[in-house]
Short mmCIF file of C-alpha atoms in Angstrom, two decimals:
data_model
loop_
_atom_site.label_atom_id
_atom_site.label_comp_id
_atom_site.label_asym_id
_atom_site.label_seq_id
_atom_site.Cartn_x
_atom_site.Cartn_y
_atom_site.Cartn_z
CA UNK A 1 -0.59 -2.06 -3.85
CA UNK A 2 -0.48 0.93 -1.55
CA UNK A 3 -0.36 4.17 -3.44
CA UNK A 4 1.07 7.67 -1.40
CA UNK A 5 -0.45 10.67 -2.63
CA UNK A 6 1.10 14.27 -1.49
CA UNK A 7 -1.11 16.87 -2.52
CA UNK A 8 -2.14 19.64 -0.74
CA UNK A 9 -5.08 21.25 -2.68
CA UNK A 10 -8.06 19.67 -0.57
CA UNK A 11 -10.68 18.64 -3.37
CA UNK A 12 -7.36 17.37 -5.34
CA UNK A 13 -6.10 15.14 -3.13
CA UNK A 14 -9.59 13.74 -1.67
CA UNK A 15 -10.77 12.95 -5.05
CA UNK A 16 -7.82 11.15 -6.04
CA UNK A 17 -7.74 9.42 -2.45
CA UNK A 18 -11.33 8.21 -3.29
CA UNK A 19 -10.90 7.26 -7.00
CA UNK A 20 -7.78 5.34 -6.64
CA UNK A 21 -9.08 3.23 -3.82
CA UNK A 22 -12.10 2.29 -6.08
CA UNK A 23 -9.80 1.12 -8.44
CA UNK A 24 -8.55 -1.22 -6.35
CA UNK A 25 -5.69 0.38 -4.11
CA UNK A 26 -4.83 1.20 -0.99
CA UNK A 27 -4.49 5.06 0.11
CA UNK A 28 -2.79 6.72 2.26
CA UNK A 29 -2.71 10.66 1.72
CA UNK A 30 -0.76 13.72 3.21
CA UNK A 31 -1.29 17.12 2.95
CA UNK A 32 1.96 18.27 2.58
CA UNK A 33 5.84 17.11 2.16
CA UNK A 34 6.81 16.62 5.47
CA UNK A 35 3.96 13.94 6.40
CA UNK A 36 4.51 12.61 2.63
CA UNK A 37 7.82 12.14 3.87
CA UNK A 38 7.23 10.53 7.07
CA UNK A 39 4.60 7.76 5.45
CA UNK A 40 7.44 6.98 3.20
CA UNK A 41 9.40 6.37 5.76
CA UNK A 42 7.29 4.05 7.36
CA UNK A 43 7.24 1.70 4.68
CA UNK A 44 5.19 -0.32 2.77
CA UNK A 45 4.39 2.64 -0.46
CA UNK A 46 4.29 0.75 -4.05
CA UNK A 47 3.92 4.15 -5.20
CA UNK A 48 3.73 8.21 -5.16
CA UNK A 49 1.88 10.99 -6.69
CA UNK A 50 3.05 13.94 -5.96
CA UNK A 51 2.45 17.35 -6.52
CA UNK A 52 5.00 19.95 -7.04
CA UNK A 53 3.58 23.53 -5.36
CA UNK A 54 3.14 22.17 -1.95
CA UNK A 55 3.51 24.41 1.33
CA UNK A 56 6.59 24.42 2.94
CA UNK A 57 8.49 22.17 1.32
CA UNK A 58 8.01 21.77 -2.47
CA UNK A 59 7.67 18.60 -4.66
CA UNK A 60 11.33 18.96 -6.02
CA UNK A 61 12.42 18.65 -2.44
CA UNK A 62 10.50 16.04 -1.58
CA UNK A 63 11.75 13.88 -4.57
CA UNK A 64 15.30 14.62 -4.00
CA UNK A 65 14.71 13.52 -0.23
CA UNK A 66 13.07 10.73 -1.37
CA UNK A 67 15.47 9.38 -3.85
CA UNK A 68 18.49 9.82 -0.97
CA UNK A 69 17.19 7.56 1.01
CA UNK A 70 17.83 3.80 1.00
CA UNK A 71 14.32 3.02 2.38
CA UNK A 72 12.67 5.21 -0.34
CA UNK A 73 15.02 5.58 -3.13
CA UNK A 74 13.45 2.80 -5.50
CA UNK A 75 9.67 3.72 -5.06
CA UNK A 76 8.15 4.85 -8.13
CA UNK A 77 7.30 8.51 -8.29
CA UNK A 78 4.66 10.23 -10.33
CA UNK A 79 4.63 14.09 -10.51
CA UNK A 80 1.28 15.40 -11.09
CA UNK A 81 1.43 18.79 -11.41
CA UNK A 82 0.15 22.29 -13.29
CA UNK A 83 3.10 23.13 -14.22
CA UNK A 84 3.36 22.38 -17.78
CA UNK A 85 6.92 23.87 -18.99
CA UNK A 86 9.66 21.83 -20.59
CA UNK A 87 12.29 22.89 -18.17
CA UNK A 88 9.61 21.92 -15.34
CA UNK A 89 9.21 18.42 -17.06
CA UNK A 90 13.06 17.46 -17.26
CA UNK A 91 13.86 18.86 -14.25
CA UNK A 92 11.47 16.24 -12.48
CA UNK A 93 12.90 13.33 -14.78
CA UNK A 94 16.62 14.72 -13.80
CA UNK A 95 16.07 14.21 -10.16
CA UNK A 96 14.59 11.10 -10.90
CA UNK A 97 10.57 10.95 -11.21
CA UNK A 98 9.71 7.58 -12.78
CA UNK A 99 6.41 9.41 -14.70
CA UNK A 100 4.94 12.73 -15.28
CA UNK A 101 1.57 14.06 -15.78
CA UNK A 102 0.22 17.88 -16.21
CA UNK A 103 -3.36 19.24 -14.47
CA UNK A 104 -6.24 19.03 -15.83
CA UNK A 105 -5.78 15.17 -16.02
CA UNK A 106 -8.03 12.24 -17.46
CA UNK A 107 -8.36 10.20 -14.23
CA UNK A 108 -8.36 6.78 -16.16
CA UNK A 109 -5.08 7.90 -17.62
CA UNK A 110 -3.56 8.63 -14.48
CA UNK A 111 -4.28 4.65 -13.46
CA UNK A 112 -3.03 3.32 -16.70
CA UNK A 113 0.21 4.97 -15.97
CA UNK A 114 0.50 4.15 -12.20
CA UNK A 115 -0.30 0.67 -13.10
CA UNK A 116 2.61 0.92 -15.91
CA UNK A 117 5.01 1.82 -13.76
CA UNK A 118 4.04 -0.72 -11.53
CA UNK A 119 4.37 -3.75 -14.19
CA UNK A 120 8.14 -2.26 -14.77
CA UNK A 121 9.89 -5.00 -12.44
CA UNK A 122 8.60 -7.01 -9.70
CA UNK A 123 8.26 -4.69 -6.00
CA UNK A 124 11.26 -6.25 -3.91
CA UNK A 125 9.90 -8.75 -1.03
CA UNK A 126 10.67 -9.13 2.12
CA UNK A 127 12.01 -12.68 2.65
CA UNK A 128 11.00 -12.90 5.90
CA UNK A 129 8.35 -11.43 7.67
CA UNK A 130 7.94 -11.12 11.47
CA UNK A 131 5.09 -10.48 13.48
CA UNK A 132 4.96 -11.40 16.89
CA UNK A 133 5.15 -14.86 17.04
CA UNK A 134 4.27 -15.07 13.56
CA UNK A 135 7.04 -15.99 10.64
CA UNK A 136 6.44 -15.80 7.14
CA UNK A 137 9.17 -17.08 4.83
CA UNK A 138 7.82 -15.15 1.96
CA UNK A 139 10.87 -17.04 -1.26
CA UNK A 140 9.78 -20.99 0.67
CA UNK A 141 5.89 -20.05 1.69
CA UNK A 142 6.33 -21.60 4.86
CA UNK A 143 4.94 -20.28 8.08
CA UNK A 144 5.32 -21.11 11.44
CA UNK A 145 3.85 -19.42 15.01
CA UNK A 146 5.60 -19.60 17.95
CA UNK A 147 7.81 -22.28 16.57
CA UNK A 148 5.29 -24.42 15.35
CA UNK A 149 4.73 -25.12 11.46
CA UNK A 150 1.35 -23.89 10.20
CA UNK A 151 0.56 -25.57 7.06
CA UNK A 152 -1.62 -23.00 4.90
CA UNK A 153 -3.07 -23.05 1.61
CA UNK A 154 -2.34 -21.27 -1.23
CA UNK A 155 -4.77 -19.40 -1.07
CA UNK A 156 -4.67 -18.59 2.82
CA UNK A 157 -1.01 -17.99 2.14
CA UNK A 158 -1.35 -14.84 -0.23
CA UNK A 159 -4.16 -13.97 2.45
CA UNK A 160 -2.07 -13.88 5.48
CA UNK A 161 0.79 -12.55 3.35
CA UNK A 162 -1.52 -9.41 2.69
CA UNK A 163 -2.17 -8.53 6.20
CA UNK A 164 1.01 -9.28 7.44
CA UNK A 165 3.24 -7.28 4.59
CA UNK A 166 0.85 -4.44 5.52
CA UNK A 167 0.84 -4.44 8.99
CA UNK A 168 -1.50 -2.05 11.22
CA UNK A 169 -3.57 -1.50 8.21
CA UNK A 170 -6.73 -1.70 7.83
CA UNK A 171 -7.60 -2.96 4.56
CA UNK A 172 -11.31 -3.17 3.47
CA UNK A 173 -12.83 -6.56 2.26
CA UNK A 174 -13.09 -4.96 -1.55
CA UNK A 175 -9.00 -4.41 -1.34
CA UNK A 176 -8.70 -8.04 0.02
CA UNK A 177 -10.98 -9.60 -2.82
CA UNK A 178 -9.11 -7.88 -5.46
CA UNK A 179 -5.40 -8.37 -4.18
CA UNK A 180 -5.85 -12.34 -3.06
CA UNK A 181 -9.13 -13.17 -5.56
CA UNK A 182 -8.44 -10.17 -8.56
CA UNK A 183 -12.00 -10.32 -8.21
CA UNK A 184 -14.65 -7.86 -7.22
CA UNK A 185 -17.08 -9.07 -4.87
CA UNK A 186 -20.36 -7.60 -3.34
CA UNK A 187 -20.27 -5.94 -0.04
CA UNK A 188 -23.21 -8.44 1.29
CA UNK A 189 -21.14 -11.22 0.55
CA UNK A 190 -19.38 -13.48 3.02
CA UNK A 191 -16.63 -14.96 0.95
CA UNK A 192 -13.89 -12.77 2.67
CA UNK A 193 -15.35 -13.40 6.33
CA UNK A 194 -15.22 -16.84 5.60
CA UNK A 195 -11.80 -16.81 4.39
CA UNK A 196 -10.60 -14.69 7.29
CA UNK A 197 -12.01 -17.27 10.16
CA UNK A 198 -10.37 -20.15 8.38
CA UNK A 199 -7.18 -18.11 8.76
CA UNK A 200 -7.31 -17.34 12.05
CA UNK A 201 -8.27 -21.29 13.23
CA UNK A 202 -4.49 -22.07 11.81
CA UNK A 203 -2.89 -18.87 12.89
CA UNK A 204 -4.75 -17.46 15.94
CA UNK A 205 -6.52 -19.94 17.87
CA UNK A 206 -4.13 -22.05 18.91
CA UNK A 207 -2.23 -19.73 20.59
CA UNK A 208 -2.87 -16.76 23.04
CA UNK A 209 -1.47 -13.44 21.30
CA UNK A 210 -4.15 -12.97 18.50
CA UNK A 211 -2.31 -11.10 15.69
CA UNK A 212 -5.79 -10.75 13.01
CA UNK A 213 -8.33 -7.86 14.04
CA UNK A 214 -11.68 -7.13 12.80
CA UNK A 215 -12.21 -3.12 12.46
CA UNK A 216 -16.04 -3.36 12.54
CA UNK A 217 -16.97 -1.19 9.49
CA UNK A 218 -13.65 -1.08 7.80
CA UNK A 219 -11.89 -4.48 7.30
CA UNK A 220 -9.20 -6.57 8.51
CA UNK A 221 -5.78 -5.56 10.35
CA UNK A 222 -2.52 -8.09 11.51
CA UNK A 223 -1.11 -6.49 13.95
CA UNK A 224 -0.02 -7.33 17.56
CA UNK A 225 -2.22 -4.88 19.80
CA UNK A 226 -0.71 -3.30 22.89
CA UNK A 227 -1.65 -4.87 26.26
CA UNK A 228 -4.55 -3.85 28.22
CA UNK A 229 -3.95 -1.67 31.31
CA UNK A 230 -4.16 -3.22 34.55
#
């Protein structure tokens, strides 16, 4: 799960960039609205925090932006905010914040309720996925490359699904073990490498576009990279 944080008060939002992605999710933060905005836009948010004083363009705006759009209107939103008031409190639920919590927080609180609003209903699939020459029929599991049918298993399925449902990340080998595994697994071990090259012998190999990048020091991306320069 990829969780959007909009907070502009730097120790704030680096902590809870750091702290969520030990526990297991993906980050992606902005410093104010408008970029919160934009990464919304983009696709592929489970989730956002978001504060309510931000510069520029406040977290009331931001939510009201949010829920008028089709591509954003059914992510969950948390406000996490100082302000404490009652009228502050339903105001947020009026425009239509799924959850909200008041500063100082108990970290471990804040992740029981992100993952509650998570377990609410099931996040809405893509049934297709395109990539390339890569297609994922995400309701039949099937795949095929280029025409051809690649016959995965299950396990390499909810793999490749990963990468390709968040394409042009990067996502670490802990987020990988924990999203296709729900496991945590040591940094020194090999399990997701391993995984990873049997992968790409079905989905890269054969063919001459290679759509699964290693990021030396950071992970794993699917992504199709632009051509080289003549």
């Amino acid at each position: 799960m990829t969780i959007l944080v909009i907070e502009d008060e730097p120790k704030t939002g680096d902590y809870l960039q750091r702290g969520l992605a030990e526990s297991g999710f993906a980050v992606r933060l902005a410093r104010n609205g408008r970029d919160g905005l934009a990464i919304a836009a983009e696709g592929g948010i489970d989730l956002v925090v978001l504060d309510v004083m931000l510069p520029g363009m406040d977290g009331w705006q931001v939510l009201e932006t949010l829920r008028g759009a089709p591509a954003t209107e059914q992510i969950p939103v948390l406000f996490l905010t100082a302000r404490d008031e009652v009228h502050d409190r339903v105001r947020g639920l009026e425009l239509g914040a799924d959850d909200y919590l008041v500063k100082p927080f108990a970290f471990v609180e804040l992740v029981a309720r992100i993952r509650t609003l998570l377990r609410r209903g099931p996040v809405r699939e893509e049934e297709l996925i395109r990539i390339g020459g890569l297609e994922i029929d995400v309701i039949r599991r099937r795949v095929r490359r280029d025409g051809t049918p690649v016959v995965l298993t299950a396990q390499e399925f909810a793999l490749l699904h990963l990468l390709a449902r968040r394409e042009g990340q990067v996502l670490s080998r802990a987020l990988i073990a924990s999203q296709v595994w729900d496991m945590n697994f040591d940094s020194d071990t090999n399990v997701i490498d391993a995984a990873v090259r049997r992968l790409r012998r079905k989905i890269d190999d054969p063919f001459p576009q290679k759509l699964i990048h290693t990021r030396r020091g950071m992970g794993y991306v699917c992504e199709v990279e632009p051509a080289a320069a003549p």
